[in-house]
């Protein structure tokens, strides 16, 4: 049976998001201009493959299928810049943290989160790191993916995704444990020097 993990590889190969693919039987399509032969059967992907042909499958000229068993896949468009951060359901400096992964917005699990992570996150958003905290949770939509790893920031990283990561997430990670952040409302100008791996912070011009 062709499953969602198999469809995710198709979407990835097409340069689209691997999250949230929809599998449709071929008869739902209005036209079919493909080859006359069925080329693959019993496809089993792990999700790490870059191309569908890299997945385990039965690939021969004697596949016992016809086009009545063809599948079609609907993929989501990429809608954001990789590893960007935004705050939802709050203000410019407070809200549920959402991160762009493969151009789909995901939430981040609060479990194992710490103050160093918060400081890096707030600086990435353009706010001073002092006083960053995690207020009451604002659950994300049930359909939104949850990032499956934990962050371990030293406090000097340029962006949250530059921090060391480990995974998978603890068992409690669900939308009732989505990360919500409150940053210092003072805006900053951020200058990063890769040669010394440090930050210089100065107030933004008024």
Short mmCIF file of C-alpha atoms in Angstrom, two decimals:
data_model
loop_
_atom_site.label_atom_id
_atom_site.label_comp_id
_atom_site.label_asym_id
_atom_site.label_seq_id
_atom_site.Cartn_x
_atom_site.Cartn_y
_atom_site.Cartn_z
CA UNK A 1 0.00 0.00 0.00
CA UNK A 2 1.29 3.46 -0.93
CA UNK A 3 1.48 5.45 2.33
CA UNK A 4 2.09 9.02 3.48
CA UNK A 5 5.82 8.45 4.02
CA UNK A 6 6.10 7.33 0.39
CA UNK A 7 4.18 10.39 -0.77
CA UNK A 8 6.51 12.62 1.26
CA UNK A 9 9.47 11.39 -0.79
CA UNK A 10 7.60 12.22 -4.01
CA UNK A 11 6.96 15.76 -2.76
CA UNK A 12 10.58 16.17 -1.67
CA UNK A 13 11.80 15.01 -5.09
CA UNK A 14 9.53 17.60 -6.73
CA UNK A 15 11.01 20.39 -4.60
CA UNK A 16 7.84 20.75 -2.52
CA UNK A 17 7.19 20.25 1.17
CA UNK A 18 7.40 16.72 2.53
CA UNK A 19 4.85 17.62 5.23
CA UNK A 20 1.16 16.94 4.81
CA UNK A 21 1.00 15.15 1.43
CA UNK A 22 -2.37 13.81 0.33
CA UNK A 23 -2.65 10.51 -1.51
CA UNK A 24 -5.35 10.31 -4.16
CA UNK A 25 -6.38 7.40 -6.36
CA UNK A 26 -5.56 7.99 -10.01
CA UNK A 27 -9.18 8.02 -11.12
CA UNK A 28 -9.67 11.39 -9.39
CA UNK A 29 -7.41 13.02 -11.98
CA UNK A 30 -9.09 14.47 -15.06
CA UNK A 31 -6.44 13.34 -17.55
CA UNK A 32 -3.62 10.84 -17.71
CA UNK A 33 -0.65 11.28 -20.04
CA UNK A 34 1.79 8.90 -18.40
CA UNK A 35 3.45 5.74 -19.71
CA UNK A 36 1.37 2.70 -20.53
CA UNK A 37 3.35 0.41 -18.21
CA UNK A 38 3.14 0.34 -14.42
CA UNK A 39 6.74 0.95 -13.36
CA UNK A 40 6.72 0.43 -9.58
CA UNK A 41 4.78 -1.63 -7.06
CA UNK A 42 4.99 -2.35 -3.32
CA UNK A 43 6.86 0.90 -2.65
CA UNK A 44 8.29 1.16 0.87
CA UNK A 45 10.13 4.39 1.76
CA UNK A 46 11.76 5.29 5.05
CA UNK A 47 11.31 9.02 4.40
CA UNK A 48 15.04 9.77 4.18
CA UNK A 49 15.26 9.07 0.44
CA UNK A 50 15.71 11.94 -2.00
CA UNK A 51 13.98 10.16 -4.91
CA UNK A 52 11.12 7.68 -5.11
CA UNK A 53 13.27 5.26 -7.11
CA UNK A 54 15.61 5.02 -4.09
CA UNK A 55 12.84 3.42 -2.00
CA UNK A 56 12.43 -0.33 -1.74
CA UNK A 57 10.03 -1.45 -4.46
CA UNK A 58 9.13 -4.15 -6.91
CA UNK A 59 10.40 -2.77 -10.21
CA UNK A 60 9.96 -5.05 -13.21
CA UNK A 61 8.07 -5.48 -16.45
CA UNK A 62 5.75 -8.07 -14.88
CA UNK A 63 4.08 -6.05 -12.14
CA UNK A 64 0.58 -7.47 -11.47
CA UNK A 65 -1.13 -4.06 -11.46
CA UNK A 66 -3.10 -1.97 -13.90
CA UNK A 67 -3.76 1.75 -14.02
CA UNK A 68 -6.84 1.32 -11.88
CA UNK A 69 -4.40 1.02 -8.97
CA UNK A 70 -2.32 4.09 -9.85
CA UNK A 71 -1.83 6.67 -7.12
CA UNK A 72 -1.59 10.45 -7.32
CA UNK A 73 -0.05 12.73 -4.72
CA UNK A 74 -1.00 16.27 -3.76
CA UNK A 75 1.85 18.24 -2.12
CA UNK A 76 1.90 21.50 -0.21
CA UNK A 77 3.74 24.51 -1.59
CA UNK A 78 6.68 25.84 0.36
CA UNK A 79 5.55 29.03 2.05
CA UNK A 80 8.44 30.34 4.15
CA UNK A 81 12.22 30.71 4.37
CA UNK A 82 14.05 27.76 5.91
CA UNK A 83 14.66 28.13 9.68
CA UNK A 84 12.87 31.47 9.93
CA UNK A 85 11.05 32.10 13.22
CA UNK A 86 7.72 33.83 13.77
CA UNK A 87 5.44 34.43 16.76
CA UNK A 88 1.75 33.57 16.43
CA UNK A 89 -1.34 34.47 18.45
CA UNK A 90 0.36 37.22 20.41
CA UNK A 91 2.31 40.38 19.68
CA UNK A 92 5.53 41.29 17.88
CA UNK A 93 7.58 40.13 20.89
CA UNK A 94 5.34 37.48 22.49
CA UNK A 95 3.49 34.45 21.16
CA UNK A 96 3.63 30.82 20.11
CA UNK A 97 6.97 30.06 18.47
CA UNK A 98 6.76 28.69 14.94
CA UNK A 99 9.78 27.69 12.87
CA UNK A 100 10.00 27.12 9.14
CA UNK A 101 11.17 23.62 8.19
CA UNK A 102 11.16 22.62 4.54
CA UNK A 103 9.04 25.73 4.04
CA UNK A 104 6.23 24.58 6.30
CA UNK A 105 5.59 26.25 9.67
CA UNK A 106 6.04 23.95 12.67
CA UNK A 107 5.68 24.46 16.41
CA UNK A 108 8.48 23.72 18.90
CA UNK A 109 8.11 21.53 21.98
CA UNK A 110 8.51 23.26 25.35
CA UNK A 111 9.99 20.17 27.04
CA UNK A 112 13.73 20.55 27.85
CA UNK A 113 13.66 24.21 26.75
CA UNK A 114 15.93 26.56 28.73
CA UNK A 115 16.82 30.24 29.14
CA UNK A 116 19.82 30.07 26.79
CA UNK A 117 17.55 28.84 24.02
CA UNK A 118 15.17 31.72 24.78
CA UNK A 119 17.95 34.30 24.56
CA UNK A 120 19.09 33.06 21.16
CA UNK A 121 15.52 32.96 19.90
CA UNK A 122 14.74 36.51 21.02
CA UNK A 123 17.94 37.85 19.47
CA UNK A 124 17.06 36.13 16.20
CA UNK A 125 13.72 37.96 16.31
CA UNK A 126 15.54 41.26 16.86
CA UNK A 127 14.88 41.76 20.59
CA UNK A 128 17.20 42.05 23.56
CA UNK A 129 17.78 38.73 25.30
CA UNK A 130 17.48 39.98 28.88
CA UNK A 131 14.23 39.00 30.57
CA UNK A 132 13.13 36.42 28.00
CA UNK A 133 10.69 33.94 29.50
CA UNK A 134 8.13 31.28 28.59
CA UNK A 135 4.59 32.32 29.60
CA UNK A 136 1.44 30.18 29.43
CA UNK A 137 1.24 27.83 26.48
CA UNK A 138 -0.70 28.81 23.33
CA UNK A 139 -1.49 25.50 21.57
CA UNK A 140 -1.02 25.39 17.82
CA UNK A 141 -3.47 23.93 15.29
CA UNK A 142 -3.71 20.16 15.50
CA UNK A 143 -2.73 19.90 11.82
CA UNK A 144 0.56 21.79 12.33
CA UNK A 145 3.72 19.64 12.58
CA UNK A 146 5.80 19.73 15.78
CA UNK A 147 9.60 19.94 15.50
CA UNK A 148 10.88 16.62 16.82
CA UNK A 149 14.26 17.55 18.35
CA UNK A 150 15.49 19.41 21.44
CA UNK A 151 17.69 22.51 21.27
CA UNK A 152 20.86 22.93 23.34
CA UNK A 153 22.07 26.51 22.83
CA UNK A 154 25.23 27.94 24.37
CA UNK A 155 23.71 31.42 24.19
CA UNK A 156 26.05 32.79 21.51
CA UNK A 157 24.47 31.35 18.38
CA UNK A 158 23.22 33.59 15.60
CA UNK A 159 19.97 31.68 15.04
CA UNK A 160 18.07 29.06 16.98
CA UNK A 161 18.73 26.40 14.35
CA UNK A 162 22.49 26.98 14.74
CA UNK A 163 22.28 25.48 18.25
CA UNK A 164 23.15 21.86 18.91
CA UNK A 165 20.15 19.55 18.70
CA UNK A 166 19.23 16.11 19.96
CA UNK A 167 16.16 14.01 19.55
CA UNK A 168 13.58 12.78 19.32
CA UNK A 169 11.35 14.96 21.47
CA UNK A 170 10.17 13.73 24.89
CA UNK A 171 6.87 11.78 25.01
CA UNK A 172 4.98 14.82 26.34
CA UNK A 173 5.50 16.76 23.11
CA UNK A 174 2.09 17.60 21.69
CA UNK A 175 0.33 20.88 20.99
CA UNK A 176 -0.48 21.29 24.68
CA UNK A 177 3.29 21.69 25.13
CA UNK A 178 3.98 24.08 22.25
CA UNK A 179 6.62 26.66 23.08
CA UNK A 180 5.41 30.20 23.80
CA UNK A 181 7.99 32.95 24.29
CA UNK A 182 7.96 36.47 25.69
CA UNK A 183 10.97 38.57 24.68
CA UNK A 184 12.16 41.89 26.01
CA UNK A 185 10.19 44.43 23.97
CA UNK A 186 13.31 46.53 23.29
CA UNK A 187 14.45 46.13 19.70
CA UNK A 188 18.14 45.62 18.94
CA UNK A 189 20.49 45.78 16.01
CA UNK A 190 22.36 42.50 15.76
CA UNK A 191 25.84 42.17 14.31
CA UNK A 192 27.42 38.74 14.07
CA UNK A 193 31.11 38.09 13.48
CA UNK A 194 31.84 34.55 12.33
CA UNK A 195 35.54 35.11 12.98
CA UNK A 196 35.07 35.55 16.73
CA UNK A 197 31.76 33.66 17.08
CA UNK A 198 30.16 36.36 19.19
CA UNK A 199 27.43 38.96 19.06
CA UNK A 200 27.48 42.72 19.40
CA UNK A 201 24.18 44.24 20.44
CA UNK A 202 23.19 47.88 20.24
CA UNK A 203 19.82 49.63 20.53
CA UNK A 204 18.03 50.26 17.26
CA UNK A 205 17.88 53.88 16.13
CA UNK A 206 14.70 55.57 17.30
#
